[in-house]
PDB file of C-alpha atoms in Angstrom:
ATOM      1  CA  UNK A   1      69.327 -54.142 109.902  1.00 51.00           C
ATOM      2  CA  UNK A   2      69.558 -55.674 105.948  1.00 53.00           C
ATOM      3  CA  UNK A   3      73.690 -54.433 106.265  1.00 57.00           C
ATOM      4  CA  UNK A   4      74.371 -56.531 109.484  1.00 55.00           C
ATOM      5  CA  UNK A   5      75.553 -60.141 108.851  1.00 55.00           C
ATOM      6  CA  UNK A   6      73.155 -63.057 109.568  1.00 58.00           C
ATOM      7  CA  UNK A   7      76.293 -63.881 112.016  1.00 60.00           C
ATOM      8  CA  UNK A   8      76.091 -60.557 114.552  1.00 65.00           C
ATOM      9  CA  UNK A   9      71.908 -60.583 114.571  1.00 62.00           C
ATOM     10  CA  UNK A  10      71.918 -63.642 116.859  1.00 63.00           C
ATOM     11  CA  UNK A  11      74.004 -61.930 118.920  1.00 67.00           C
ATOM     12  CA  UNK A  12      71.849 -59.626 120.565  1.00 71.00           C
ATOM     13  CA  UNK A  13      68.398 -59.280 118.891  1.00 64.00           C
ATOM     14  CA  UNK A  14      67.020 -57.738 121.426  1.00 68.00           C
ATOM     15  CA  UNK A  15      68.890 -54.888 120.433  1.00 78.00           C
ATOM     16  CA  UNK A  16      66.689 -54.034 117.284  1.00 79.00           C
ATOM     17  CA  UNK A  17      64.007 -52.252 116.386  1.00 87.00           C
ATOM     18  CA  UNK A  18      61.109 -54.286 116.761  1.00 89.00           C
ATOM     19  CA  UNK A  19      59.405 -52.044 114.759  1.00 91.00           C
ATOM     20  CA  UNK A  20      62.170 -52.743 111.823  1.00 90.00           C
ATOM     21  CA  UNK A  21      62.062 -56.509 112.246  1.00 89.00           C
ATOM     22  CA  UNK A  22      57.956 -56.609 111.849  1.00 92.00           C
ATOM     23  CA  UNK A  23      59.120 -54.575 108.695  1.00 92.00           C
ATOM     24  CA  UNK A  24      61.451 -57.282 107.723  1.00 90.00           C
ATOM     25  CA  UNK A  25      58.839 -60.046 108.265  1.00 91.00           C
ATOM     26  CA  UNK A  26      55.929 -58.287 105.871  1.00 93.00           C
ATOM     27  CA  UNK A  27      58.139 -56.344 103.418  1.00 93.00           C
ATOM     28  CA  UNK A  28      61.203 -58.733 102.620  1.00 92.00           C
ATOM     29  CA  UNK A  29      60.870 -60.334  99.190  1.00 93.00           C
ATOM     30  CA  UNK A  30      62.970 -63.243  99.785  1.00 92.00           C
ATOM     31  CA  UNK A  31      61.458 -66.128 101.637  1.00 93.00           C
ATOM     32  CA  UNK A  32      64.396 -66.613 103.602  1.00 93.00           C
ATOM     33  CA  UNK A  33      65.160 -63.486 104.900  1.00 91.00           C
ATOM     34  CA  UNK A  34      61.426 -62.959 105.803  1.00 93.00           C
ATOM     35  CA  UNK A  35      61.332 -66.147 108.241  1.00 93.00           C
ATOM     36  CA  UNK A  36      64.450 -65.039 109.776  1.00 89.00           C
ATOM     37  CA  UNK A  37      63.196 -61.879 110.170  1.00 89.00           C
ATOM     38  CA  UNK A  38      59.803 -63.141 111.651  1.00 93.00           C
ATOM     39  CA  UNK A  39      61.303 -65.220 114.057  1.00 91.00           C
ATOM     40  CA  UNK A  40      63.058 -62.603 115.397  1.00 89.00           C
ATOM     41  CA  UNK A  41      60.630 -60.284 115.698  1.00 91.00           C
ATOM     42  CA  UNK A  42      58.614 -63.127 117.588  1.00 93.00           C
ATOM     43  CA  UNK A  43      61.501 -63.715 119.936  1.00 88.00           C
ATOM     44  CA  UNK A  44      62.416 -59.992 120.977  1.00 88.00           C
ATOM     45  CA  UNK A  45      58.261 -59.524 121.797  1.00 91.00           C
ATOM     46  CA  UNK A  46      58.065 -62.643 123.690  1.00 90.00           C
ATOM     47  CA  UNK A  47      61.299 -61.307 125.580  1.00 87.00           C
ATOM     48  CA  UNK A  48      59.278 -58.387 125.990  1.00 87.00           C
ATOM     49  CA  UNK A  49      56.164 -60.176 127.170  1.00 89.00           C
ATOM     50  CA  UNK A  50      58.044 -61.653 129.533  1.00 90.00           C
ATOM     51  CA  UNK A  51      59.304 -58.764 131.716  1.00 88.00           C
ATOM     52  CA  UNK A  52      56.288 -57.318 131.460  1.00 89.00           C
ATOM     53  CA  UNK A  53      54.356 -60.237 133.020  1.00 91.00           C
ATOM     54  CA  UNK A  54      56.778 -60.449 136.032  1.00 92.00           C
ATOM     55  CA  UNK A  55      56.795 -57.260 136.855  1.00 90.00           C
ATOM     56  CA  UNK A  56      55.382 -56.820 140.523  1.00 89.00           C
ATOM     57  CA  UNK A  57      52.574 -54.972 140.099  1.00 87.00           C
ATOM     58  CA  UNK A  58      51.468 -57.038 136.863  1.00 83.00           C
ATOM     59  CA  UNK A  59      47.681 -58.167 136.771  1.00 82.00           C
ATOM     60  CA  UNK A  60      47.022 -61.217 135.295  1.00 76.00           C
TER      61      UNK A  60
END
């Protein structure tokens, strides 16, 4: 993820690794990088929160 341009990751950022991106957000030394990288991560699981909740058979 590091080699991609800050450009192409709002692009599609649900097609990373969320597991990279958490990564990103704990391990990345600059301060920068790390909030960019948190926010993502926060976006793609709410994205993923989502479709689980409205799924039909979800139980809330």
């Amino acid at each position: 993820m590091a080699s991609n341009p800050i450009s192409n990751v709002f692009d599609d950022p649900e097609k990373y690794d969320i597991d990279e991106l958490l990564h990103g957000a704990l391990y990345e030394k600059d301060p920068q990088k790390k909030k960019v990288y948190l926010a993502l991560y926060n976006y793609v699981l709410g994205e993923r929160q989502k479709k689980t909740i409205n799924q039909k058979g979800f139980v809330r």
